[in-house]
PDB file of C-alpha atoms in Angstrom:
ATOM      1  CA  MET A 965      25.552  17.334  34.575  1.00  0.00           C
ATOM      2  CA  THR A 966      25.701  14.627  31.982  1.00  0.00           C
ATOM      3  CA  ALA A 967      23.973  11.268  32.119  1.00  0.00           C
ATOM      4  CA  ASP A 968      27.351   9.610  32.399  1.00  0.00           C
ATOM      5  CA  ASN A 969      27.973  11.694  35.489  1.00  0.00           C
ATOM      6  CA  GLU A 970      24.524  11.797  37.047  1.00  0.00           C
ATOM      7  CA  GLY A 971      21.547  11.332  34.757  1.00  0.00           C
ATOM      8  CA  GLY A 972      22.226   7.738  33.857  1.00  0.00           C
ATOM      9  CA  ALA A 973      21.855   7.169  37.512  1.00  0.00           C
ATOM     10  CA  GLY A 974      19.363   9.714  38.583  1.00  0.00           C
ATOM     11  CA  SER A 975      19.638  12.737  40.812  1.00  0.00           C
ATOM     12  CA  GLY A 976      18.442  13.645  44.229  1.00  0.00           C
ATOM     13  CA  GLY A 977      14.764  14.366  44.065  1.00  0.00           C
ATOM     14  CA  GLY A 978      11.879  16.134  42.367  1.00  0.00           C
ATOM     15  CA  ASN A 979      10.681  15.279  38.890  1.00  0.00           C
ATOM     16  CA  GLY A 980      14.213  14.490  37.725  1.00  0.00           C
ATOM     17  CA  GLY A 981      14.964  12.136  40.605  1.00  0.00           C
ATOM     18  CA  PRO A 982      15.403   8.360  40.495  1.00  0.00           C
ATOM     19  CA  GLU A 983      12.381   6.129  40.339  1.00  0.00           C
ATOM     20  CA  LEU A 984      12.074   3.375  42.915  1.00  0.00           C
ATOM     21  CA  SER A 985      12.965   0.033  41.457  1.00  0.00           C
ATOM     22  CA  ASP A 986       9.837  -2.052  41.981  1.00  0.00           C
ATOM     23  CA  SER A 987      11.177  -4.757  39.682  1.00  0.00           C
ATOM     24  CA  LEU A 988      14.385  -5.121  41.703  1.00  0.00           C
ATOM     25  CA  LYS A 989      12.432  -5.269  44.959  1.00  0.00           C
ATOM     26  CA  THR A 990      10.062  -7.852  43.503  1.00  0.00           C
ATOM     27  CA  PHE A 991      12.935 -10.033  42.313  1.00  0.00           C
ATOM     28  CA  GLY A 992      14.564  -9.763  45.728  1.00  0.00           C
ATOM     29  CA  ALA A 993      11.347 -10.753  47.465  1.00  0.00           C
ATOM     30  CA  VAL A 994      10.919 -13.767  45.178  1.00  0.00           C
ATOM     31  CA  LEU A 995      14.500 -14.891  45.800  1.00  0.00           C
ATOM     32  CA  LYS A 996      14.049 -14.557  49.549  1.00  0.00           C
ATOM     33  CA  ALA A 997      10.775 -16.536  49.502  1.00  0.00           C
ATOM     34  CA  LEU A 998      12.311 -19.336  47.428  1.00  0.00           C
ATOM     35  CA  ARG A 999      15.381 -19.454  49.648  1.00  0.00           C
ATOM     36  CA  GLU A1000      13.254 -19.661  52.799  1.00  0.00           C
ATOM     37  CA  GLU A1001      11.052 -22.313  51.182  1.00  0.00           C
ATOM     38  CA  ALA A1002      14.230 -24.358  50.663  1.00  0.00           C
ATOM     39  CA  ARG A1003      14.950 -23.846  54.406  1.00  0.00           C
ATOM     40  CA  LEU A1004      18.246 -22.097  53.729  1.00  0.00           C
ATOM     41  CA  THR A1005      19.629 -19.086  55.542  1.00  0.00           C
ATOM     42  CA  GLN A1006      21.481 -16.410  53.597  1.00  0.00           C
ATOM     43  CA  GLU A1007      24.720 -17.732  55.097  1.00  0.00           C
ATOM     44  CA  GLU A1008      23.903 -21.249  53.827  1.00  0.00           C
ATOM     45  CA  PHE A1009      22.602 -20.167  50.423  1.00  0.00           C
ATOM     46  CA  ALA A1010      25.369 -17.685  49.541  1.00  0.00           C
ATOM     47  CA  PRO A1011      28.317 -20.121  49.190  1.00  0.00           C
ATOM     48  CA  ARG A1012      26.174 -22.479  47.106  1.00  0.00           C
ATOM     49  CA  VAL A1013      25.680 -19.747  44.500  1.00  0.00           C
ATOM     50  CA  ARG A1014      29.272 -18.518  44.974  1.00  0.00           C
ATOM     51  CA  TYR A1015      28.421 -15.066  46.303  1.00  0.00           C
ATOM     52  CA  SER A1016      28.861 -13.499  49.739  1.00  0.00           C
ATOM     53  CA  PRO A1017      25.975 -13.400  52.254  1.00  0.00           C
ATOM     54  CA  HIS A1018      26.233  -9.601  52.201  1.00  0.00           C
ATOM     55  CA  TYR A1019      25.786  -9.562  48.417  1.00  0.00           C
ATOM     56  CA  VAL A1020      22.819 -11.941  48.593  1.00  0.00           C
ATOM     57  CA  ALA A1021      21.255  -9.734  51.259  1.00  0.00           C
ATOM     58  CA  LYS A1022      21.600  -6.675  49.030  1.00  0.00           C
ATOM     59  CA  ILE A1023      19.913  -8.513  46.150  1.00  0.00           C
ATOM     60  CA  GLU A1024      17.035  -9.640  48.373  1.00  0.00           C
ATOM     61  CA  GLN A1025      16.608  -6.055  49.582  1.00  0.00           C
ATOM     62  CA  GLY A1026      16.373  -4.816  45.998  1.00  0.00           C
ATOM     63  CA  LYS A1027      19.582  -2.805  46.361  1.00  0.00           C
ATOM     64  CA  ARG A1028      21.723  -4.717  43.892  1.00  0.00           C
ATOM     65  CA  PHE A1029      21.029  -5.846  40.344  1.00  0.00           C
ATOM     66  CA  PRO A1030      21.314  -9.668  40.347  1.00  0.00           C
ATOM     67  CA  PRO A1031      24.244 -11.134  38.368  1.00  0.00           C
ATOM     68  CA  ARG A1032      23.301 -12.827  35.113  1.00  0.00           C
ATOM     69  CA  ASP A1033      24.432 -16.248  36.338  1.00  0.00           C
ATOM     70  CA  LEU A1034      22.534 -16.156  39.635  1.00  0.00           C
ATOM     71  CA  VAL A1035      19.505 -18.021  38.252  1.00  0.00           C
ATOM     72  CA  ALA A1036      21.610 -20.857  36.853  1.00  0.00           C
ATOM     73  CA  ARG A1037      23.597 -21.152  40.078  1.00  0.00           C
ATOM     74  CA  SER A1038      20.369 -21.249  42.112  1.00  0.00           C
ATOM     75  CA  GLU A1039      18.969 -24.362  40.456  1.00  0.00           C
ATOM     76  CA  GLU A1040      21.058 -26.779  42.534  1.00  0.00           C
ATOM     77  CA  PRO A1041      20.291 -25.355  46.008  1.00  0.00           C
ATOM     78  CA  LEU A1042      16.674 -24.296  45.264  1.00  0.00           C
ATOM     79  CA  GLY A1043      15.550 -26.933  42.761  1.00  0.00           C
ATOM     80  CA  PRO A1044      14.480 -26.776  39.088  1.00  0.00           C
ATOM     81  CA  VAL A1045      10.956 -25.484  39.758  1.00  0.00           C
ATOM     82  CA  ALA A1046      12.223 -22.644  41.931  1.00  0.00           C
ATOM     83  CA  ALA A1047      14.839 -21.827  39.307  1.00  0.00           C
ATOM     84  CA  ARG A1048      12.095 -21.465  36.671  1.00  0.00           C
ATOM     85  CA  VAL A1049      10.174 -19.133  38.972  1.00  0.00           C
ATOM     86  CA  LEU A1050      13.323 -17.097  39.588  1.00  0.00           C
ATOM     87  CA  SER A1051      14.026 -16.991  35.858  1.00  0.00           C
ATOM     88  CA  ALA A1052      10.541 -15.587  35.229  1.00  0.00           C
ATOM     89  CA  ALA A1053      11.130 -12.935  37.892  1.00  0.00           C
ATOM     90  CA  ALA A1054      14.466 -12.041  36.281  1.00  0.00           C
ATOM     91  CA  ARG A1055      12.754 -11.415  32.951  1.00  0.00           C
ATOM     92  CA  SER A1056      10.690  -8.679  34.614  1.00  0.00           C
ATOM     93  CA  LEU A1057      13.813  -6.742  35.513  1.00  0.00           C
ATOM     94  CA  THR A1058      14.839  -3.747  33.474  1.00  0.00           C
ATOM     95  CA  ARG A1059      18.219  -2.120  33.134  1.00  0.00           C
ATOM     96  CA  ARG A1060      16.380   1.177  33.498  1.00  0.00           C
ATOM     97  CA  ALA A1061      15.732   0.600  37.182  1.00  0.00           C
ATOM     98  CA  GLY A1062      17.305   3.542  38.970  1.00  0.00           C
ATOM     99  CA  LEU A1063      17.673   5.708  35.871  1.00  0.00           C
ATOM    100  CA  ALA A1064      16.502   9.289  36.113  1.00  0.00           C
ATOM    101  CA  SER A1065      13.034   9.800  34.632  1.00  0.00           C
ATOM    102  CA  TRP A1066      14.331  12.401  32.158  1.00  0.00           C
ATOM    103  CA  PHE A1067      16.911   9.881  30.885  1.00  0.00           C
ATOM    104  CA  HIS A1068      14.409   7.106  30.067  1.00  0.00           C
ATOM    105  CA  GLN A1069      13.627   8.271  26.521  1.00  0.00           C
ATOM    106  CA  TRP A1070      17.280   8.119  25.508  1.00  0.00           C
ATOM    107  CA  ALA A1071      17.737   4.814  27.356  1.00  0.00           C
ATOM    108  CA  SER A1072      14.958   3.351  25.182  1.00  0.00           C
ATOM    109  CA  ILE A1073      16.699   4.555  22.035  1.00  0.00           C
ATOM    110  CA  GLU A1074      20.040   3.157  23.217  1.00  0.00           C
ATOM    111  CA  GLU A1075      18.573  -0.321  23.635  1.00  0.00           C
ATOM    112  CA  GLU A1076      17.413  -0.527  20.010  1.00  0.00           C
ATOM    113  CA  ALA A1077      20.110   1.513  18.242  1.00  0.00           C
ATOM    114  CA  LEU A1078      22.102   0.174  15.311  1.00  0.00           C
ATOM    115  CA  SER A1079      24.917   2.664  15.987  1.00  0.00           C
ATOM    116  CA  LEU A1080      25.750   4.761  19.041  1.00  0.00           C
ATOM    117  CA  TYR A1081      28.220   7.655  18.937  1.00  0.00           C
ATOM    118  CA  THR A1082      29.369   9.461  22.087  1.00  0.00           C
ATOM    119  CA  TYR A1083      31.623  12.466  22.580  1.00  0.00           C
ATOM    120  CA  GLU A1084      32.438  13.316  26.201  1.00  0.00           C
ATOM    121  CA  SER A1085      34.614  16.051  27.668  1.00  0.00           C
ATOM    122  CA  SER A1086      33.639  16.104  31.346  1.00  0.00           C
ATOM    123  CA  VAL A1087      33.506  12.472  32.474  1.00  0.00           C
ATOM    124  CA  ILE A1088      34.195   9.011  31.035  1.00  0.00           C
ATOM    125  CA  PRO A1089      31.052   7.817  29.180  1.00  0.00           C
ATOM    126  CA  GLY A1090      28.825   5.733  31.445  1.00  0.00           C
ATOM    127  CA  LEU A1091      28.909   2.738  29.100  1.00  0.00           C
ATOM    128  CA  LEU A1092      32.692   2.615  29.579  1.00  0.00           C
ATOM    129  CA  GLN A1093      32.968   3.213  33.327  1.00  0.00           C
ATOM    130  CA  PRO A1094      34.313   0.337  35.463  1.00  0.00           C
ATOM    131  CA  GLU A1095      32.649  -0.117  38.849  1.00  0.00           C
ATOM    132  CA  PRO A1096      35.374   1.709  40.862  1.00  0.00           C
ATOM    133  CA  TYR A1097      34.959   4.750  38.605  1.00  0.00           C
ATOM    134  CA  ILE A1098      31.155   4.591  38.893  1.00  0.00           C
ATOM    135  CA  ARG A1099      31.410   4.531  42.676  1.00  0.00           C
ATOM    136  CA  ALA A1100      33.862   7.438  42.623  1.00  0.00           C
ATOM    137  CA  VAL A1101      31.364   9.450  40.558  1.00  0.00           C
ATOM    138  CA  PHE A1102      28.445   8.825  42.889  1.00  0.00           C
ATOM    139  CA  GLU A1103      30.516   9.331  46.033  1.00  0.00           C
ATOM    140  CA  ARG A1104      31.085  12.888  44.830  1.00  0.00           C
ATOM    141  CA  ARG A1105      27.456  13.525  43.923  1.00  0.00           C
ATOM    142  CA  LEU A1106      25.908  16.591  45.551  1.00  0.00           C
ATOM    143  CA  PRO A1107      23.571  16.551  47.313  1.00  0.00           C
ATOM    144  CA  LEU A1108      24.833  13.335  48.858  1.00  0.00           C
ATOM    145  CA  LEU A1109      22.985  10.114  48.041  1.00  0.00           C
ATOM    146  CA  THR A1110      21.620   7.705  50.631  1.00  0.00           C
ATOM    147  CA  GLU A1111      23.239   4.266  50.678  1.00  0.00           C
ATOM    148  CA  GLU A1112      20.145   2.684  49.116  1.00  0.00           C
ATOM    149  CA  VAL A1113      19.990   5.197  46.254  1.00  0.00           C
ATOM    150  CA  PHE A1114      23.774   4.997  45.820  1.00  0.00           C
ATOM    151  CA  GLU A1115      23.717   1.206  45.383  1.00  0.00           C
ATOM    152  CA  ARG A1116      20.697   1.354  43.100  1.00  0.00           C
ATOM    153  CA  GLN A1117      22.438   3.860  40.838  1.00  0.00           C
ATOM    154  CA  VAL A1118      25.609   1.768  40.660  1.00  0.00           C
ATOM    155  CA  ALA A1119      23.538  -1.330  39.811  1.00  0.00           C
ATOM    156  CA  ALA A1120      21.591   0.564  37.143  1.00  0.00           C
ATOM    157  CA  ARG A1121      24.736   1.766  35.406  1.00  0.00           C
ATOM    158  CA  LEU A1122      26.387  -1.662  35.470  1.00  0.00           C
ATOM    159  CA  ALA A1123      23.211  -3.189  34.046  1.00  0.00           C
ATOM    160  CA  ARG A1124      23.018  -0.544  31.318  1.00  0.00           C
ATOM    161  CA  GLN A1125      26.554  -1.475  30.251  1.00  0.00           C
ATOM    162  CA  GLN A1126      25.317  -4.922  29.226  1.00  0.00           C
ATOM    163  CA  LEU A1127      24.175  -3.251  26.001  1.00  0.00           C
ATOM    164  CA  ILE A1128      27.692  -3.603  24.631  1.00  0.00           C
ATOM    165  CA  VAL A1129      27.680  -7.352  25.297  1.00  0.00           C
ATOM    166  CA  GLU A1130      24.057  -8.021  24.354  1.00  0.00           C
ATOM    167  CA  ARG A1131      24.177  -6.065  21.078  1.00  0.00           C
ATOM    168  CA  PRO A1132      27.344  -7.270  19.302  1.00  0.00           C
ATOM    169  CA  ASP A1133      26.003  -5.982  15.959  1.00  0.00           C
ATOM    170  CA  THR A1134      25.594  -2.435  17.282  1.00  0.00           C
ATOM    171  CA  MET A1135      28.552  -0.165  16.544  1.00  0.00           C
ATOM    172  CA  PHE A1136      29.682   1.801  19.610  1.00  0.00           C
ATOM    173  CA  SER A1137      31.966   4.750  18.914  1.00  0.00           C
ATOM    174  CA  PHE A1138      33.444   6.891  21.695  1.00  0.00           C
ATOM    175  CA  VAL A1139      35.567  10.032  21.482  1.00  0.00           C
ATOM    176  CA  ILE A1140      36.884  11.068  24.901  1.00  0.00           C
ATOM    177  CA  GLU A1141      39.221  13.840  25.966  1.00  0.00           C
ATOM    178  CA  GLN A1142      42.726  12.856  27.079  1.00  0.00           C
ATOM    179  CA  ALA A1143      42.310  15.256  30.011  1.00  0.00           C
ATOM    180  CA  LEU A1144      39.779  12.853  31.530  1.00  0.00           C
ATOM    181  CA  LEU A1145      42.479  10.181  31.706  1.00  0.00           C
ATOM    182  CA  GLU A1146      45.172  12.543  32.947  1.00  0.00           C
ATOM    183  CA  ARG A1147      42.920  13.785  35.755  1.00  0.00           C
ATOM    184  CA  HIS A1148      43.287  10.520  37.758  1.00  0.00           C
ATOM    185  CA  PHE A1149      39.715  10.933  38.976  1.00  0.00           C
ATOM    186  CA  GLY A1150      39.132   8.795  42.084  1.00  0.00           C
ATOM    187  CA  GLY A1151      42.839   8.179  42.655  1.00  0.00           C
ATOM    188  CA  PRO A1152      45.487   5.842  41.204  1.00  0.00           C
ATOM    189  CA  ASP A1153      43.607   2.577  41.826  1.00  0.00           C
ATOM    190  CA  THR A1154      40.484   3.874  40.128  1.00  0.00           C
ATOM    191  CA  THR A1155      42.546   5.209  37.232  1.00  0.00           C
ATOM    192  CA  ARG A1156      44.310   1.860  36.870  1.00  0.00           C
ATOM    193  CA  ALA A1157      40.941   0.071  36.777  1.00  0.00           C
ATOM    194  CA  LEU A1158      39.694   2.597  34.217  1.00  0.00           C
ATOM    195  CA  LEU A1159      42.639   2.152  31.866  1.00  0.00           C
ATOM    196  CA  ASP A1160      42.422  -1.646  32.112  1.00  0.00           C
ATOM    197  CA  HIS A1161      38.695  -1.488  31.395  1.00  0.00           C
ATOM    198  CA  LEU A1162      39.086   0.819  28.399  1.00  0.00           C
ATOM    199  CA  LEU A1163      41.737  -1.485  26.935  1.00  0.00           C
ATOM    200  CA  GLU A1164      39.491  -4.503  27.464  1.00  0.00           C
ATOM    201  CA  GLN A1165      36.396  -2.876  25.962  1.00  0.00           C
ATOM    202  CA  GLY A1166      38.409  -1.509  23.064  1.00  0.00           C
ATOM    203  CA  ARG A1167      39.269  -5.066  22.001  1.00  0.00           C
ATOM    204  CA  ARG A1168      35.611  -5.791  21.243  1.00  0.00           C
ATOM    205  CA  ARG A1169      34.921  -5.768  17.528  1.00  0.00           C
ATOM    206  CA  ASN A1170      31.870  -3.513  17.976  1.00  0.00           C
ATOM    207  CA  VAL A1171      33.628  -0.885  20.118  1.00  0.00           C
ATOM    208  CA  GLU A1172      35.840   1.918  18.838  1.00  0.00           C
ATOM    209  CA  ILE A1173      37.479   4.201  21.411  1.00  0.00           C
ATOM    210  CA  GLN A1174      39.392   7.284  20.316  1.00  0.00           C
ATOM    211  CA  VAL A1175      41.190   9.775  22.531  1.00  0.00           C
ATOM    212  CA  MET A1176      41.210  13.459  21.624  1.00  0.00           C
ATOM    213  CA  PRO A1177      44.748  14.739  22.338  1.00  0.00           C
ATOM    214  CA  LEU A1178      45.333  17.416  24.955  1.00  0.00           C
ATOM    215  CA  ARG A1179      46.591  19.720  22.207  1.00  0.00           C
ATOM    216  CA  GLN A1180      44.357  19.882  19.155  1.00  0.00           C
ATOM    217  CA  GLU A1181      44.149  23.247  17.410  1.00  0.00           C
ATOM    218  CA  ASP A1182      41.416  22.029  15.051  1.00  0.00           C
ATOM    219  CA  HIS A1183      39.079  20.658  17.774  1.00  0.00           C
ATOM    220  CA  SER A1184      35.464  20.569  16.537  1.00  0.00           C
ATOM    221  CA  GLY A1185      33.932  19.614  19.887  1.00  0.00           C
ATOM    222  CA  PHE A1186      33.920  23.070  21.441  1.00  0.00           C
ATOM    223  CA  GLU A1187      30.094  23.070  21.603  1.00  0.00           C
ATOM    224  CA  GLY A1188      30.207  20.355  24.234  1.00  0.00           C
ATOM    225  CA  PRO A1189      29.352  16.666  24.802  1.00  0.00           C
ATOM    226  CA  MET A1190      26.838  14.956  22.568  1.00  0.00           C
ATOM    227  CA  ARG A1191      25.420  11.601  21.583  1.00  0.00           C
ATOM    228  CA  LEU A1192      24.016  10.271  18.354  1.00  0.00           C
ATOM    229  CA  ALA A1193      22.037   7.123  17.651  1.00  0.00           C
ATOM    230  CA  GLU A1194      21.003   5.365  14.460  1.00  0.00           C
ATOM    231  CA  THR A1195      17.528   3.919  14.958  1.00  0.00           C
ATOM    232  CA  ALA A1196      16.224   0.592  13.661  1.00  0.00           C
ATOM    233  CA  ASP A1197      14.723   2.356  10.626  1.00  0.00           C
ATOM    234  CA  ASN A1198      18.099   4.004   9.855  1.00  0.00           C
ATOM    235  CA  ARG A1199      17.185   7.469  11.097  1.00  0.00           C
ATOM    236  CA  TRP A1200      19.589   9.435  13.264  1.00  0.00           C
ATOM    237  CA  VAL A1201      18.695  11.283  16.456  1.00  0.00           C
ATOM    238  CA  GLY A1202      20.849  13.371  18.766  1.00  0.00           C
ATOM    239  CA  TYR A1203      20.921  13.876  22.507  1.00  0.00           C
ATOM    240  CA  VAL A1204      22.491  16.503  24.772  1.00  0.00           C
ATOM    241  CA  GLU A1205      22.375  17.137  28.513  1.00  0.00           C
ATOM    242  CA  ALA A1206      23.233  19.767  31.098  1.00  0.00           C
ATOM    243  CA  HIS A1207      22.607  19.821  34.863  1.00  0.00           C
ATOM    244  CA  ASP A1208      19.820  17.260  35.262  1.00  0.00           C
ATOM    245  CA  SER A1209      18.028  18.216  32.061  1.00  0.00           C
ATOM    246  CA  SER A1210      18.178  16.829  28.573  1.00  0.00           C
ATOM    247  CA  ALA A1211      17.074  17.388  24.993  1.00  0.00           C
ATOM    248  CA  LEU A1212      16.348  14.811  22.314  1.00  0.00           C
ATOM    249  CA  ILE A1213      17.150  16.265  18.898  1.00  0.00           C
ATOM    250  CA  THR A1214      15.174  14.933  15.957  1.00  0.00           C
ATOM    251  CA  ASP A1215      15.245  17.854  13.492  1.00  0.00           C
ATOM    252  CA  PRO A1216      17.108  16.442  10.452  1.00  0.00           C
ATOM    253  CA  LYS A1217      19.175  19.594   9.896  1.00  0.00           C
ATOM    254  CA  ALA A1218      20.272  19.801  13.525  1.00  0.00           C
ATOM    255  CA  VAL A1219      21.121  16.089  13.623  1.00  0.00           C
ATOM    256  CA  SER A1220      23.044  16.417  10.361  1.00  0.00           C
ATOM    257  CA  ALA A1221      25.137  19.190  11.900  1.00  0.00           C
ATOM    258  CA  MET A1222      25.880  16.981  14.909  1.00  0.00           C
ATOM    259  CA  LEU A1223      26.914  14.122  12.617  1.00  0.00           C
ATOM    260  CA  GLN A1224      29.233  16.444  10.730  1.00  0.00           C
ATOM    261  CA  ARG A1225      30.856  17.631  13.954  1.00  0.00           C
ATOM    262  CA  TYR A1226      31.231  14.088  15.253  1.00  0.00           C
ATOM    263  CA  GLY A1227      32.720  12.897  11.973  1.00  0.00           C
ATOM    264  CA  LYS A1228      35.215  15.739  12.056  1.00  0.00           C
ATOM    265  CA  MET A1229      36.203  14.873  15.635  1.00  0.00           C
ATOM    266  CA  ARG A1230      36.836  11.252  14.675  1.00  0.00           C
ATOM    267  CA  SER A1231      39.335  12.472  12.100  1.00  0.00           C
ATOM    268  CA  GLN A1232      40.968  14.809  14.645  1.00  0.00           C
ATOM    269  CA  ALA A1233      41.258  12.261  17.472  1.00  0.00           C
ATOM    270  CA  LEU A1234      43.890   9.544  17.752  1.00  0.00           C
ATOM    271  CA  SER A1235      43.088   6.406  15.785  1.00  0.00           C
ATOM    272  CA  HIS A1236      41.685   3.385  17.598  1.00  0.00           C
ATOM    273  CA  ARG A1237      45.096   1.689  17.459  1.00  0.00           C
ATOM    274  CA  ALA A1238      46.983   4.814  18.555  1.00  0.00           C
ATOM    275  CA  THR A1239      44.506   5.236  21.400  1.00  0.00           C
ATOM    276  CA  ALA A1240      45.182   1.687  22.621  1.00  0.00           C
ATOM    277  CA  SER A1241      48.913   2.411  22.520  1.00  0.00           C
ATOM    278  CA  LEU A1242      48.432   5.594  24.557  1.00  0.00           C
ATOM    279  CA  LEU A1243      46.287   3.759  27.121  1.00  0.00           C
ATOM    280  CA  GLU A1244      48.950   1.079  27.497  1.00  0.00           C
ATOM    281  CA  GLN A1245      51.632   3.741  28.002  1.00  0.00           C
ATOM    282  CA  MET A1246      49.532   5.507  30.622  1.00  0.00           C
ATOM    283  CA  ARG A1247      48.808   2.213  32.360  1.00  0.00           C
ATOM    284  CA  GLY A1248      52.508   1.393  32.495  1.00  0.00           C
ATOM    285  CA  ALA A1249      53.346   4.793  33.956  1.00  0.00           C
ATOM    286  CA  LEU A1250      51.040   4.384  36.977  1.00  0.00           C
TER     287      LEU A1250
END
């Protein structure tokens, strides 16, 4: 299965399974200690940072990735010194918490890439999945995930998506099959959230989303999903996955062939503007 289906979140066990998130647990423990030092219960602290007690509890247990504004919101109830401590703990967090071990190498490349190209035919790319879609993916994961692993995987994927926001100078290109949108994976509400999210992300100046039509006689993607990344020194590398395994492709000839196929698919898919129009039509038909 692809990283956008499973690997970006980890699988059930063995060498390819998810690594325990020590950094998330440490952050949660620090938050709990600071909250207790301020003599606040979770029920008292939660409304002051504008989150639910249940959500705060999940963060303290290391089961949820803390929101980016949590530190700033904590300064008033916990004090400026505690906020600085919490900020230091937040810097130790990594968006790779909960990622499968075999996915880490590509995750490192993603974080430094100048350009990222993704073609997907089996599932919406992980960087473009809204939370309802992510949860629908992991709810269908076999073997079934425990609640703790499930929440950690969701948090890891949402955190990984911050790449698009944090790297506005990185060009993100996505070619996705129209069949993935027509499938209504997860039901109508999930599909509605997906279409809204794709439209929103597609408005970013560093994101180009193109849909490959259902009928395309000249389709060059028959060899399957793939990813390409331009590194900081302007080299290109490729990446492919299948069923909890992956391969990083660095041979220049092989990468060149992947670039040629991807370039051809971009010319075969709907334009960015035509894709947005199709998404709006599909959204209106729900």
